[in-house]
Short mmCIF file of C-alpha atoms in Angstrom, two decimals:
data_model
loop_
_atom_site.label_atom_id
_atom_site.label_comp_id
_atom_site.label_asym_id
_atom_site.label_seq_id
_atom_site.Cartn_x
_atom_site.Cartn_y
_atom_site.Cartn_z
CA UNK A 1 34.33 -15.26 -12.26
CA UNK A 2 30.37 -15.71 -12.55
CA UNK A 3 28.69 -12.27 -12.33
CA UNK A 4 25.69 -10.21 -12.86
CA UNK A 5 25.75 -7.34 -15.74
CA UNK A 6 24.18 -5.45 -17.87
CA UNK A 7 24.55 -4.45 -21.60
CA UNK A 8 23.72 -0.81 -21.91
CA UNK A 9 25.36 1.76 -19.11
CA UNK A 10 22.80 4.52 -19.99
CA UNK A 11 19.81 4.59 -22.29
CA UNK A 12 17.89 7.64 -23.20
CA UNK A 13 14.00 7.82 -24.37
CA UNK A 14 11.44 10.39 -25.05
CA UNK A 15 8.76 10.54 -22.83
CA UNK A 16 5.95 8.36 -23.78
CA UNK A 17 8.02 5.51 -25.72
CA UNK A 18 8.83 2.15 -24.14
CA UNK A 19 11.92 1.33 -22.60
CA UNK A 20 14.05 -1.69 -22.35
CA UNK A 21 16.74 -2.75 -20.11
CA UNK A 22 18.74 -5.62 -20.66
CA UNK A 23 20.70 -8.01 -18.00
CA UNK A 24 22.94 -10.89 -18.68
CA UNK A 25 23.56 -13.32 -15.78
CA UNK A 26 26.31 -16.23 -15.68
CA UNK A 27 25.48 -18.07 -12.73
CA UNK A 28 23.25 -20.95 -13.70
CA UNK A 29 22.40 -21.83 -10.33
CA UNK A 30 20.54 -18.19 -9.88
CA UNK A 31 16.61 -19.34 -9.26
CA UNK A 32 15.33 -15.79 -8.45
CA UNK A 33 16.04 -12.35 -9.89
CA UNK A 34 14.53 -9.04 -8.99
CA UNK A 35 14.42 -5.48 -10.60
CA UNK A 36 15.17 -2.61 -8.79
CA UNK A 37 15.11 1.30 -9.10
CA UNK A 38 17.53 3.63 -7.68
CA UNK A 39 17.05 7.41 -7.70
CA UNK A 40 19.77 9.67 -6.77
CA UNK A 41 20.21 10.14 -2.83
CA UNK A 42 17.86 6.98 -2.29
CA UNK A 43 18.46 3.33 -1.84
CA UNK A 44 17.25 1.12 -4.20
CA UNK A 45 13.49 -0.01 -4.23
CA UNK A 46 11.91 -3.53 -5.44
CA UNK A 47 10.24 -2.93 -8.86
CA UNK A 48 9.39 -6.91 -10.12
CA UNK A 49 10.57 -10.11 -9.36
CA UNK A 50 10.43 -13.50 -11.14
CA UNK A 51 11.51 -16.84 -10.36
CA UNK A 52 12.96 -19.24 -12.37
CA UNK A 53 10.07 -21.42 -13.18
CA UNK A 54 8.60 -18.37 -14.99
CA UNK A 55 9.40 -16.70 -18.15
CA UNK A 56 7.64 -13.34 -17.91
CA UNK A 57 5.80 -11.51 -15.13
CA UNK A 58 4.12 -8.37 -15.53
CA UNK A 59 3.27 -5.64 -13.04
CA UNK A 60 1.97 -2.20 -13.62
CA UNK A 61 3.75 -0.71 -16.63
CA UNK A 62 6.58 -3.05 -16.25
CA UNK A 63 7.12 -6.61 -17.77
CA UNK A 64 10.22 -8.84 -16.63
CA UNK A 65 11.20 -11.47 -19.12
CA UNK A 66 13.47 -14.29 -18.33
CA UNK A 67 15.55 -16.25 -21.07
CA UNK A 68 17.39 -19.31 -18.95
CA UNK A 69 18.80 -20.66 -22.06
CA UNK A 70 20.69 -17.65 -22.88
CA UNK A 71 20.68 -16.54 -19.21
CA UNK A 72 18.94 -13.02 -20.10
CA UNK A 73 16.86 -10.95 -18.10
CA UNK A 74 15.25 -7.65 -19.22
CA UNK A 75 12.98 -5.12 -17.77
CA UNK A 76 10.27 -3.59 -20.11
CA UNK A 77 9.18 -0.30 -18.56
CA UNK A 78 5.75 0.84 -20.92
CA UNK A 79 4.79 4.56 -21.68
CA UNK A 80 8.03 5.92 -20.09
CA UNK A 81 7.68 9.10 -17.65
CA UNK A 82 10.22 11.50 -16.40
CA UNK A 83 9.79 9.85 -13.11
CA UNK A 84 10.94 6.57 -14.38
CA UNK A 85 14.48 8.48 -14.53
CA UNK A 86 16.80 6.21 -12.46
CA UNK A 87 19.54 3.81 -12.48
CA UNK A 88 18.17 0.04 -12.37
CA UNK A 89 19.81 -2.87 -11.22
CA UNK A 90 19.11 -6.24 -11.87
CA UNK A 91 20.32 -8.52 -8.98
CA UNK A 92 20.25 -12.28 -8.69
CA UNK A 93 19.92 -14.92 -5.84
CA UNK A 94 21.85 -17.96 -6.23
CA UNK A 95 20.24 -21.09 -4.86
CA UNK A 96 23.31 -22.09 -3.54
CA UNK A 97 22.95 -19.04 -0.97
CA UNK A 98 20.00 -20.86 0.49
CA UNK A 99 18.15 -20.15 3.88
CA UNK A 100 18.35 -16.22 3.36
CA UNK A 101 17.65 -13.76 0.27
CA UNK A 102 21.22 -11.88 -0.36
CA UNK A 103 20.99 -10.38 -3.59
CA UNK A 104 24.02 -9.90 -5.80
CA UNK A 105 23.70 -6.97 -7.65
CA UNK A 106 24.45 -6.11 -11.29
CA UNK A 107 26.77 -2.88 -12.33
CA UNK A 108 23.51 -0.92 -13.30
CA UNK A 109 21.60 0.83 -16.39
CA UNK A 110 20.99 4.67 -16.05
CA UNK A 111 17.81 5.45 -17.73
CA UNK A 112 17.28 8.93 -18.89
CA UNK A 113 13.66 9.99 -19.87
CA UNK A 114 13.20 13.30 -22.19
CA UNK A 115 10.26 15.37 -21.71
CA UNK B 1 4.61 4.15 7.89
CA UNK B 2 8.07 4.98 8.66
CA UNK B 3 10.55 3.38 6.44
CA UNK B 4 14.33 2.12 7.30
CA UNK B 5 16.32 5.52 8.25
CA UNK B 6 20.19 5.96 8.45
CA UNK B 7 22.34 8.24 10.30
CA UNK B 8 24.26 10.35 9.73
CA UNK B 9 23.44 10.73 5.87
CA UNK B 10 26.75 12.21 5.17
CA UNK B 11 29.75 11.72 7.27
CA UNK B 12 33.29 12.91 6.14
CA UNK B 13 36.19 11.32 7.99
CA UNK B 14 39.87 11.86 7.85
CA UNK B 15 42.30 8.59 7.32
CA UNK B 16 42.42 6.51 10.65
CA UNK B 17 39.44 8.07 12.33
CA UNK B 18 36.78 5.73 13.43
CA UNK B 19 33.68 5.99 12.05
CA UNK B 20 29.95 4.16 13.12
CA UNK B 21 27.08 4.45 10.91
CA UNK B 22 23.36 3.64 12.23
CA UNK B 23 20.42 2.09 10.72
CA UNK B 24 16.63 2.21 12.08
CA UNK B 25 15.02 -0.53 10.26
CA UNK B 26 11.16 -0.90 10.08
CA UNK B 27 9.57 -1.89 13.55
CA UNK B 28 9.01 -5.70 13.16
CA UNK B 29 11.56 -6.24 10.67
CA UNK B 30 13.33 -9.86 11.50
CA UNK B 31 16.35 -9.34 8.76
CA UNK B 32 18.78 -6.60 8.85
CA UNK B 33 21.23 -6.09 5.75
CA UNK B 34 23.91 -3.88 5.14
CA UNK B 35 25.66 -3.42 1.95
CA UNK B 36 28.77 -1.31 0.42
CA UNK B 37 28.01 0.89 -2.87
CA UNK B 38 30.91 2.08 -4.22
CA UNK B 39 30.20 5.17 -7.20
CA UNK B 40 28.67 3.87 -10.07
CA UNK B 41 28.27 0.34 -9.06
CA UNK B 42 25.85 -1.93 -7.79
CA UNK B 43 25.22 -2.49 -3.88
CA UNK B 44 27.77 -5.64 -2.29
CA UNK B 45 26.80 -7.32 0.44
CA UNK B 46 28.44 -6.67 3.59
CA UNK B 47 26.88 -8.52 6.83
CA UNK B 48 23.22 -9.83 7.73
CA UNK B 49 21.38 -10.20 10.93
CA UNK B 50 18.22 -11.99 11.65
CA UNK B 51 17.38 -10.59 15.03
CA UNK B 52 20.36 -10.12 16.97
CA UNK B 53 22.41 -12.99 15.46
CA UNK B 54 25.09 -12.30 12.83
CA UNK B 55 24.57 -15.31 10.68
CA UNK B 56 26.78 -14.03 7.95
CA UNK B 57 29.58 -11.80 8.01
CA UNK B 58 30.92 -12.86 4.69
CA UNK B 59 30.97 -9.55 2.89
CA UNK B 60 32.61 -7.70 5.35
CA UNK B 61 35.99 -6.58 3.46
CA UNK B 62 38.58 -6.34 6.53
CA UNK B 63 38.67 -6.78 10.22
CA UNK B 64 38.45 -3.34 10.50
CA UNK B 65 34.40 -3.48 9.90
CA UNK B 66 32.31 -4.36 12.61
CA UNK B 67 28.40 -4.62 13.07
CA UNK B 68 26.10 -5.28 15.62
CA UNK B 69 22.76 -5.41 16.44
CA UNK B 70 22.53 -6.23 20.24
CA UNK B 71 18.70 -6.15 20.91
CA UNK B 72 17.55 -7.18 17.47
CA UNK B 73 16.47 -3.48 16.41
CA UNK B 74 18.92 -0.80 15.55
CA UNK B 75 22.20 -1.91 14.12
CA UNK B 76 25.58 -0.14 13.82
CA UNK B 77 28.21 -0.56 11.37
CA UNK B 78 31.46 0.32 12.79
CA UNK B 79 34.65 1.14 10.55
CA UNK B 80 38.07 1.42 12.80
CA UNK B 81 40.90 3.39 11.05
CA UNK B 82 38.91 4.09 8.06
CA UNK B 83 40.82 4.16 4.54
CA UNK B 84 40.25 5.85 1.45
CA UNK B 85 39.33 3.21 -0.15
CA UNK B 86 36.06 2.84 2.53
CA UNK B 87 34.73 5.88 0.72
CA UNK B 88 31.25 4.20 -0.31
CA UNK B 89 27.67 4.74 0.02
CA UNK B 90 27.00 2.26 3.11
CA UNK B 91 22.97 1.08 2.64
CA UNK B 92 21.12 -0.89 5.35
CA UNK B 93 17.92 -2.70 4.11
CA UNK B 94 15.58 -4.69 6.48
CA UNK B 95 12.93 -7.35 5.44
CA UNK B 96 10.17 -9.08 7.58
CA UNK B 97 11.73 -12.51 7.30
CA UNK B 98 15.03 -14.15 5.42
CA UNK B 99 13.49 -14.33 2.01
CA UNK B 100 11.24 -11.68 2.04
CA UNK B 101 11.21 -8.42 0.12
CA UNK B 102 14.03 -5.99 1.39
CA UNK B 103 13.36 -2.37 1.98
CA UNK B 104 16.30 -0.33 1.75
CA UNK B 105 17.55 3.21 3.76
CA UNK B 106 18.79 5.96 1.97
CA UNK B 107 22.33 5.31 2.86
CA UNK B 108 25.00 7.06 4.47
CA UNK B 109 27.73 8.73 2.12
CA UNK B 110 31.35 8.23 3.93
CA UNK B 111 33.74 10.32 2.40
CA UNK B 112 37.30 9.35 3.57
CA UNK B 113 40.09 12.44 3.06
#
């Protein structure tokens, strides 16, 4: 069935390095994507979003890239810090749901930042 | 300002017991969502309210699950006759409008023994 998934379940990086977290989706009807960060014992926290009419969006230290041709989404974190250690989820909102935004979450990637 | 709060934070129930999980959304937020998150997985949608109206309950796994939001603010998720497979973190989120950014609470970790 259609799903959102991540390529790497765990990513370990050194402090100061750039991190790239990847996500594949298969629902071509999805028109809106969000990256969330979830720290231990907390709920997911919005990081950045992108609509299907864009291929790149930048925030503070984060960039999301969307490649609709291959249905691939990535989150780039610049100068990764220990505080970035968390599980990162991509989520899609299939346009067919319409009306309300109800994200479909992928499995998640655990980012571990070593000082 | 205060974010979304949930109580209790942890709940241990014996199989067959009923439980009630509470969500206090951000004041003024119209939309409220419940999700279930199994260990190592992403949150999965359960149900959604707009004010007091439950507009979508397609994610509720069985008729043992019931949610309400009678006055359009606080919401309660009730699980009757709990089973071990109900063990998970139950997340609540609220948003200003249906397609606005969702703010998540810390979740309630339910363990059914």
